[in-house]
PDB file of C-alpha atoms in Angstrom:
ATOM      1  CA  GLU K 280       6.439   5.307 -18.628  1.00 95.00           C
ATOM      2  CA  THR K 281       4.644   2.419 -20.478  1.00 97.00           C
ATOM      3  CA  VAL K 282       1.064   2.090 -19.147  1.00 98.00           C
ATOM      4  CA  LEU K 283      -0.347  -1.656 -19.443  1.00 98.00           C
ATOM      5  CA  THR K 284      -4.116  -1.879 -19.044  1.00 98.00           C
ATOM      6  CA  GLN K 285      -5.499  -5.377 -18.650  1.00 98.00           C
ATOM      7  CA  SER K 286      -9.143  -6.342 -19.331  1.00 97.00           C
ATOM      8  CA  PRO K 287     -11.469  -7.472 -17.942  1.00 97.00           C
ATOM      9  CA  ALA K 288     -10.731  -6.374 -14.327  1.00 98.00           C
ATOM     10  CA  THR K 289     -12.812  -9.522 -13.273  1.00 98.00           C
ATOM     11  CA  LEU K 290     -13.473 -12.621 -15.170  1.00 98.00           C
ATOM     12  CA  SER K 291     -16.057 -15.281 -13.784  1.00 98.00           C
ATOM     13  CA  LEU K 292     -15.944 -18.702 -15.414  1.00 98.00           C
ATOM     14  CA  SER K 293     -16.386 -22.233 -14.583  1.00 98.00           C
ATOM     15  CA  PRO K 294     -13.948 -25.072 -14.721  1.00 97.00           C
ATOM     16  CA  GLY K 295     -13.439 -26.383 -18.134  1.00 98.00           C
ATOM     17  CA  GLU K 296     -14.160 -23.337 -19.856  1.00 98.00           C
ATOM     18  CA  ARG K 297     -11.749 -21.328 -22.010  1.00 98.00           C
ATOM     19  CA  ALA K 298     -10.377 -17.865 -20.328  1.00 98.00           C
ATOM     20  CA  THR K 299      -9.062 -15.007 -22.542  1.00 98.00           C
ATOM     21  CA  LEU K 300      -7.184 -12.069 -20.669  1.00 98.00           C
ATOM     22  CA  SER K 301      -6.033  -9.025 -22.341  1.00 98.00           C
ATOM     23  CA  CYS K 302      -3.114  -6.621 -22.026  1.00 98.00           C
ATOM     24  CA  ARG K 303      -2.864  -3.542 -23.787  1.00 98.00           C
ATOM     25  CA  ALA K 304       0.331  -1.400 -23.600  1.00 98.00           C
ATOM     26  CA  SER K 305       0.411   2.477 -24.060  1.00 98.00           C
ATOM     27  CA  GLN K 306       3.390   2.067 -26.567  1.00 97.00           C
ATOM     28  CA  SER K 307       5.056  -0.807 -28.509  1.00 97.00           C
ATOM     29  CA  VAL K 308       6.858  -3.201 -25.969  1.00 97.00           C
ATOM     30  CA  ASP K 309       7.841  -5.457 -28.967  1.00 98.00           C
ATOM     31  CA  ILE K 310       7.451  -9.012 -27.570  1.00 97.00           C
ATOM     32  CA  TYR K 311       8.835  -8.146 -24.299  1.00 98.00           C
ATOM     33  CA  LEU K 312       5.605  -8.989 -22.492  1.00 98.00           C
ATOM     34  CA  ALA K 313       5.273 -11.400 -19.545  1.00 98.00           C
ATOM     35  CA  TRP K 314       2.312 -12.886 -17.770  1.00 98.00           C
ATOM     36  CA  TYR K 315       2.278 -13.807 -13.705  1.00 98.00           C
ATOM     37  CA  GLN K 316      -0.030 -15.540 -11.891  1.00 98.00           C
ATOM     38  CA  GLN K 317      -0.671 -14.876  -8.292  1.00 98.00           C
ATOM     39  CA  LYS K 318      -2.680 -16.761  -5.564  1.00 98.00           C
ATOM     40  CA  PRO K 319      -3.593 -15.281  -1.957  1.00 96.00           C
ATOM     41  CA  GLY K 320      -0.445 -15.298   0.244  1.00 96.00           C
ATOM     42  CA  GLN K 321       1.818 -16.196  -2.540  1.00 97.00           C
ATOM     43  CA  ALA K 322       4.535 -14.636  -4.573  1.00 98.00           C
ATOM     44  CA  PRO K 323       3.771 -14.360  -8.356  1.00 98.00           C
ATOM     45  CA  ARG K 324       4.816 -16.996 -10.514  1.00 98.00           C
ATOM     46  CA  LEU K 325       6.085 -16.466 -14.313  1.00 98.00           C
ATOM     47  CA  LEU K 326       3.687 -18.073 -16.623  1.00 98.00           C
ATOM     48  CA  ILE K 327       4.718 -16.813 -20.128  1.00 98.00           C
ATOM     49  CA  TYR K 328       7.697 -14.687 -21.262  1.00 98.00           C
ATOM     50  CA  ASP K 329       8.366 -12.729 -24.485  1.00 98.00           C
ATOM     51  CA  ALA K 330       4.502 -12.846 -25.146  1.00 98.00           C
ATOM     52  CA  SER K 331       4.296 -16.570 -26.279  1.00 98.00           C
ATOM     53  CA  ASN K 332       6.970 -18.687 -24.486  1.00 98.00           C
ATOM     54  CA  ARG K 333       5.823 -20.833 -21.600  1.00 98.00           C
ATOM     55  CA  ALA K 334       7.877 -20.789 -18.479  1.00 98.00           C
ATOM     56  CA  THR K 335       9.571 -24.008 -17.060  1.00 96.00           C
ATOM     57  CA  GLY K 336       6.744 -26.353 -15.742  1.00 97.00           C
ATOM     58  CA  ILE K 337       3.746 -24.386 -16.988  1.00 98.00           C
ATOM     59  CA  PRO K 338       1.083 -26.431 -18.334  1.00 98.00           C
ATOM     60  CA  ALA K 339       0.235 -26.389 -22.081  1.00 98.00           C
ATOM     61  CA  ARG K 340      -3.285 -25.203 -21.455  1.00 98.00           C
ATOM     62  CA  PHE K 341      -1.500 -21.747 -20.831  1.00 98.00           C
ATOM     63  CA  SER K 342      -0.623 -19.840 -23.932  1.00 98.00           C
ATOM     64  CA  GLY K 343       0.315 -16.184 -24.886  1.00 98.00           C
ATOM     65  CA  SER K 344       0.051 -14.294 -28.103  1.00 98.00           C
ATOM     66  CA  GLY K 345       0.695 -10.825 -29.423  1.00 98.00           C
ATOM     67  CA  SER K 346       3.231  -8.134 -30.321  1.00 98.00           C
ATOM     68  CA  GLY K 347       3.593  -4.418 -30.086  1.00 98.00           C
ATOM     69  CA  THR K 348       0.599  -3.091 -27.910  1.00 98.00           C
ATOM     70  CA  ASP K 349      -2.106  -6.032 -27.662  1.00 98.00           C
ATOM     71  CA  PHE K 350      -1.260  -9.195 -25.993  1.00 98.00           C
ATOM     72  CA  THR K 351      -3.584 -12.136 -24.879  1.00 98.00           C
ATOM     73  CA  LEU K 352      -3.145 -14.765 -22.206  1.00 98.00           C
ATOM     74  CA  THR K 353      -5.547 -17.968 -22.912  1.00 98.00           C
ATOM     75  CA  ILE K 354      -6.328 -20.711 -20.755  1.00 98.00           C
ATOM     76  CA  SER K 355      -7.745 -23.406 -22.954  1.00 98.00           C
ATOM     77  CA  SER K 356      -9.619 -25.386 -20.229  1.00 97.00           C
ATOM     78  CA  LEU K 357      -9.860 -24.056 -16.764  1.00 98.00           C
ATOM     79  CA  GLU K 358      -8.763 -26.084 -13.750  1.00 98.00           C
ATOM     80  CA  PRO K 359      -9.833 -25.326 -10.271  1.00 97.00           C
ATOM     81  CA  GLU K 360      -6.092 -24.298  -9.537  1.00 97.00           C
ATOM     82  CA  ASP K 361      -6.334 -21.595 -12.163  1.00 98.00           C
ATOM     83  CA  PHE K 362      -8.652 -19.268 -10.235  1.00 98.00           C
ATOM     84  CA  ALA K 363      -6.233 -16.279  -9.200  1.00 98.00           C
ATOM     85  CA  ILE K 364      -4.897 -12.863 -10.348  1.00 98.00           C
ATOM     86  CA  TYR K 365      -2.900 -12.574 -13.354  1.00 98.00           C
ATOM     87  CA  TYR K 366      -0.664  -9.862 -14.141  1.00 98.00           C
ATOM     88  CA  CYS K 367       1.113  -8.684 -17.471  1.00 98.00           C
ATOM     89  CA  GLN K 368       4.482  -6.878 -17.080  1.00 98.00           C
ATOM     90  CA  GLN K 369       6.666  -5.238 -19.791  1.00 97.00           C
ATOM     91  CA  ARG K 370      10.337  -5.041 -19.999  1.00 96.00           C
ATOM     92  CA  LYS K 371      10.957  -3.394 -23.047  1.00 96.00           C
ATOM     93  CA  LEU K 372      10.913   0.341 -22.009  1.00 90.00           C
ATOM     94  CA  TRP K 373      12.491   0.712 -18.355  1.00 94.00           C
ATOM     95  CA  PRO K 374      13.168   2.090 -15.933  1.00 95.00           C
ATOM     96  CA  PRO K 375      10.420   1.784 -14.927  1.00 96.00           C
ATOM     97  CA  ILE K 376       9.458  -1.730 -15.465  1.00 97.00           C
ATOM     98  CA  THR K 377       5.615  -1.758 -15.453  1.00 98.00           C
ATOM     99  CA  PHE K 378       2.663  -4.177 -14.549  1.00 98.00           C
ATOM    100  CA  GLY K 379      -0.707  -4.102 -15.573  1.00 98.00           C
ATOM    101  CA  GLN K 380      -3.349  -3.743 -12.516  1.00 98.00           C
ATOM    102  CA  GLY K 381      -4.393  -7.273 -12.857  1.00 98.00           C
ATOM    103  CA  THR K 382      -7.142  -9.537 -13.772  1.00 98.00           C
ATOM    104  CA  ARG K 383      -8.965 -11.562 -11.127  1.00 98.00           C
ATOM    105  CA  LEU K 384      -9.958 -14.964 -12.525  1.00 98.00           C
ATOM    106  CA  GLU K 385     -12.924 -16.286 -10.282  1.00 98.00           C
ATOM    107  CA  ILE K 386     -14.974 -19.241 -10.235  1.00 95.00           C
ATOM    108  CA  LYS K 387     -18.579 -18.659 -11.446  1.00 94.00           C
TER     109      LYS K 387
ATOM    110  CA  GLU V 285      16.713 -25.597  -6.288  1.00 95.00           C
ATOM    111  CA  VAL V 286      16.554 -21.812  -6.265  1.00 96.00           C
ATOM    112  CA  GLN V 287      16.016 -20.082  -3.180  1.00 97.00           C
ATOM    113  CA  LEU V 288      15.537 -16.021  -2.482  1.00 98.00           C
ATOM    114  CA  LEU V 289      15.063 -15.270   1.128  1.00 98.00           C
ATOM    115  CA  GLU V 290      14.157 -11.956   2.340  1.00 98.00           C
ATOM    116  CA  SER V 291      14.652 -10.532   5.940  1.00 98.00           C
ATOM    117  CA  GLY V 292      14.586  -7.284   7.683  1.00 98.00           C
ATOM    118  CA  GLY V 293      11.048  -6.141   7.244  1.00 97.00           C
ATOM    119  CA  GLY V 294       9.046  -4.863  10.343  1.00 98.00           C
ATOM    120  CA  LEU V 295       7.296  -1.908  11.896  1.00 98.00           C
ATOM    121  CA  VAL V 296       8.930   1.467  11.387  1.00 98.00           C
ATOM    122  CA  GLN V 297       7.740   4.938  12.152  1.00 98.00           C
ATOM    123  CA  PRO V 298       7.089   7.391   9.289  1.00 98.00           C
ATOM    124  CA  GLY V 299      10.572   9.020   8.625  1.00 98.00           C
ATOM    125  CA  GLY V 300      12.502   5.964   9.959  1.00 98.00           C
ATOM    126  CA  SER V 301      14.677   3.376   8.267  1.00 98.00           C
ATOM    127  CA  LEU V 302      15.109  -0.215   7.423  1.00 98.00           C
ATOM    128  CA  ARG V 303      17.447  -2.462   5.617  1.00 98.00           C
ATOM    129  CA  LEU V 304      16.058  -5.448   3.782  1.00 98.00           C
ATOM    130  CA  SER V 305      18.209  -8.347   2.659  1.00 98.00           C
ATOM    131  CA  CYS V 306      17.789 -11.173   0.063  1.00 98.00           C
ATOM    132  CA  ALA V 307      19.792 -14.421   0.289  1.00 98.00           C
ATOM    133  CA  ALA V 308      20.145 -16.021  -3.005  1.00 98.00           C
ATOM    134  CA  SER V 309      21.162 -19.766  -3.917  1.00 97.00           C
ATOM    135  CA  GLY V 310      20.684 -22.171  -6.651  1.00 97.00           C
ATOM    136  CA  PHE V 311      21.905 -20.082  -9.513  1.00 96.00           C
ATOM    137  CA  THR V 312      24.698 -17.659 -10.539  1.00 96.00           C
ATOM    138  CA  PHE V 313      24.058 -14.781  -8.494  1.00 96.00           C
ATOM    139  CA  SER V 314      26.836 -12.496  -9.423  1.00 95.00           C
ATOM    140  CA  ASN V 315      25.909 -12.413 -13.094  1.00 93.00           C
ATOM    141  CA  SER V 316      22.218 -12.049 -12.521  1.00 96.00           C
ATOM    142  CA  PRO V 317      20.191  -8.450 -12.491  1.00 97.00           C
ATOM    143  CA  MET V 318      18.076  -8.485  -9.484  1.00 98.00           C
ATOM    144  CA  SER V 319      14.996  -6.512  -8.519  1.00 98.00           C
ATOM    145  CA  TRP V 320      12.698  -5.449  -5.543  1.00 98.00           C
ATOM    146  CA  VAL V 321       9.158  -5.427  -6.373  1.00 98.00           C
ATOM    147  CA  ARG V 322       6.466  -4.547  -3.784  1.00 98.00           C
ATOM    148  CA  GLN V 323       2.837  -5.186  -3.291  1.00 98.00           C
ATOM    149  CA  ALA V 324       0.589  -3.188  -0.933  1.00 98.00           C
ATOM    150  CA  SER V 325      -2.160  -5.136   0.719  1.00 97.00           C
ATOM    151  CA  GLY V 326      -5.005  -5.848  -1.852  1.00 96.00           C
ATOM    152  CA  LYS V 327      -3.117  -3.893  -4.429  1.00 98.00           C
ATOM    153  CA  GLY V 328      -1.068  -4.745  -7.597  1.00 98.00           C
ATOM    154  CA  LEU V 329       2.490  -5.146  -8.135  1.00 98.00           C
ATOM    155  CA  GLU V 330       5.073  -2.196  -8.343  1.00 98.00           C
ATOM    156  CA  TRP V 331       8.643  -2.448  -9.484  1.00 98.00           C
ATOM    157  CA  VAL V 332      11.006  -0.477  -7.050  1.00 98.00           C
ATOM    158  CA  SER V 333      14.590  -0.719  -7.809  1.00 98.00           C
ATOM    159  CA  ALA V 334      17.074  -2.992  -9.914  1.00 98.00           C
ATOM    160  CA  ILE V 335      20.694  -3.579  -9.828  1.00 98.00           C
ATOM    161  CA  ARG V 336      22.894  -5.382 -12.586  1.00 95.00           C
ATOM    162  CA  GLY V 337      25.632  -7.792 -11.891  1.00 90.00           C
ATOM    163  CA  GLY V 338      27.992  -5.037 -12.672  1.00 86.00           C
ATOM    164  CA  GLY V 339      26.313  -2.862 -10.079  1.00 86.00           C
ATOM    165  CA  GLY V 340      24.349  -0.139 -12.372  1.00 95.00           C
ATOM    166  CA  THR V 341      21.284   0.809 -10.386  1.00 98.00           C
ATOM    167  CA  PHE V 342      17.702   1.808 -11.222  1.00 98.00           C
ATOM    168  CA  TYR V 343      14.698   3.172  -9.202  1.00 98.00           C
ATOM    169  CA  THR V 344      11.289   4.146  -9.749  1.00 98.00           C
ATOM    170  CA  ASP V 345      10.571   7.913  -9.282  1.00 97.00           C
ATOM    171  CA  SER V 346       8.735   7.755  -5.871  1.00 97.00           C
ATOM    172  CA  VAL V 347      11.648   6.208  -4.149  1.00 98.00           C
ATOM    173  CA  LYS V 348      14.552   7.825  -5.893  1.00 98.00           C
ATOM    174  CA  GLY V 349      16.828   9.633  -3.182  1.00 98.00           C
ATOM    175  CA  ARG V 350      15.280   7.535  -0.341  1.00 98.00           C
ATOM    176  CA  PHE V 351      15.881   4.060  -1.324  1.00 98.00           C
ATOM    177  CA  THR V 352      19.305   2.566  -2.128  1.00 98.00           C
ATOM    178  CA  ILE V 353      19.779  -1.147  -3.715  1.00 98.00           C
ATOM    179  CA  SER V 354      23.130  -2.770  -3.408  1.00 98.00           C
ATOM    180  CA  ARG V 355      24.395  -6.363  -3.542  1.00 97.00           C
ATOM    181  CA  ASP V 356      27.307  -8.265  -2.179  1.00 96.00           C
ATOM    182  CA  ASN V 357      28.335 -10.764  -4.766  1.00 96.00           C
ATOM    183  CA  SER V 358      30.709 -12.430  -2.316  1.00 96.00           C
ATOM    184  CA  ARG V 359      27.732 -13.386  -0.010  1.00 97.00           C
ATOM    185  CA  ASN V 360      25.196 -13.658  -2.840  1.00 97.00           C
ATOM    186  CA  THR V 361      23.192 -11.413  -0.937  1.00 98.00           C
ATOM    187  CA  LEU V 362      21.001  -8.247  -2.375  1.00 98.00           C
ATOM    188  CA  TYR V 363      19.990  -5.480  -0.102  1.00 98.00           C
ATOM    189  CA  LEU V 364      17.441  -2.411  -0.040  1.00 98.00           C
ATOM    190  CA  GLN V 365      18.049   0.346   2.303  1.00 98.00           C
ATOM    191  CA  LEU V 366      14.843   2.251   2.953  1.00 98.00           C
ATOM    192  CA  ASN V 367      15.288   5.575   4.219  1.00 98.00           C
ATOM    193  CA  SER V 368      12.737   8.625   5.157  1.00 98.00           C
ATOM    194  CA  LEU V 369       9.819   5.928   4.884  1.00 98.00           C
ATOM    195  CA  ARG V 370       6.511   6.949   4.326  1.00 98.00           C
ATOM    196  CA  ALA V 371       3.079   5.451   5.086  1.00 98.00           C
ATOM    197  CA  GLU V 372       2.753   4.562   1.340  1.00 98.00           C
ATOM    198  CA  ASP V 373       5.864   2.556   1.447  1.00 98.00           C
ATOM    199  CA  THR V 374       3.772   0.127   3.396  1.00 98.00           C
ATOM    200  CA  ALA V 375       3.925  -3.190   1.360  1.00 98.00           C
ATOM    201  CA  VAL V 376       5.369  -6.712   0.919  1.00 98.00           C
ATOM    202  CA  TYR V 377       8.653  -6.435  -0.616  1.00 98.00           C
ATOM    203  CA  PHE V 378       9.868  -9.140  -2.951  1.00 98.00           C
ATOM    204  CA  CYS V 379      13.352  -9.997  -4.145  1.00 98.00           C
ATOM    205  CA  VAL V 380      13.369 -11.047  -7.806  1.00 98.00           C
ATOM    206  CA  ARG V 381      15.697 -12.078 -10.238  1.00 97.00           C
ATOM    207  CA  GLY V 382      15.285  -9.729 -13.231  1.00 94.00           C
ATOM    208  CA  PRO V 383      14.577  -7.345 -15.257  1.00 93.00           C
ATOM    209  CA  ASP V 384      17.256  -7.927 -18.043  1.00 90.00           C
ATOM    210  CA  GLN V 385      15.339 -11.130 -18.382  1.00 90.00           C
ATOM    211  CA  PRO V 386      11.697 -12.382 -17.088  1.00 95.00           C
ATOM    212  CA  PHE V 387      11.163 -12.088 -13.394  1.00 97.00           C
ATOM    213  CA  ASP V 388      11.589 -15.842 -13.133  1.00 97.00           C
ATOM    214  CA  TYR V 389      12.646 -16.136  -9.590  1.00 98.00           C
ATOM    215  CA  TRP V 390      10.603 -14.648  -6.651  1.00 98.00           C
ATOM    216  CA  GLY V 391      11.087 -14.893  -2.882  1.00 98.00           C
ATOM    217  CA  GLN V 392       8.183 -15.143  -0.519  1.00 97.00           C
ATOM    218  CA  GLY V 393       8.546 -11.545   0.484  1.00 98.00           C
ATOM    219  CA  THR V 394       8.829  -9.431   3.553  1.00 98.00           C
ATOM    220  CA  LEU V 395       6.628  -7.115   5.062  1.00 98.00           C
ATOM    221  CA  VAL V 396       7.288  -3.487   5.804  1.00 98.00           C
ATOM    222  CA  THR V 397       4.831  -1.366   7.722  1.00 98.00           C
ATOM    223  CA  VAL V 398       5.271   2.362   8.148  1.00 98.00           C
ATOM    224  CA  SER V 399       2.899   3.502  10.956  1.00 97.00           C
ATOM    225  CA  SER V 400       3.100   5.558  14.081  1.00 96.00           C
TER     226      SER V 400
END
């Protein structure tokens, strides 16, 4: 099983600041890494797929990078609606599909 | 507009059974691999099971032999039969398109509570 470790667990920032979230895989997943955003009471939403491709309708302030075992989600300038929980997920080596444990992005 | 509408959740005793359904619309269901992903209250996301358009099925280890995923392409509907339920199966179950492509479409989820 490919374990995904996200850091930090919680990130406290203010609107307008830059957010950098990390996801590390226990073995190479090539570029098959996605990022999701989840708000309370809602289903997750796909933000980034295949490490660096923005999903349909996702604002340009969201970007992804990395390959192999180390990945980053960057939000260039935080908007109030960006405060949520973010999960990474790999689909290179499955079953099982695996998710990271999540990073909570909270308002400072 | 893509829609995934789950139903069938509820309260069940340990050892009991439920059948979840997911009605899909707005995309070509028959060609799409589909999954169930669950989330216990306050916890992270856990992939449960997947089925390809042609019917190949996959499960996470903790549900093998207890859960069965199936689909009816003529009805654009995905199913998950949950047997021998345990307290640790309590979660919101999401119907999702994937995983041979990213999980791009998600339903709103249906809550399964296993409790006596």
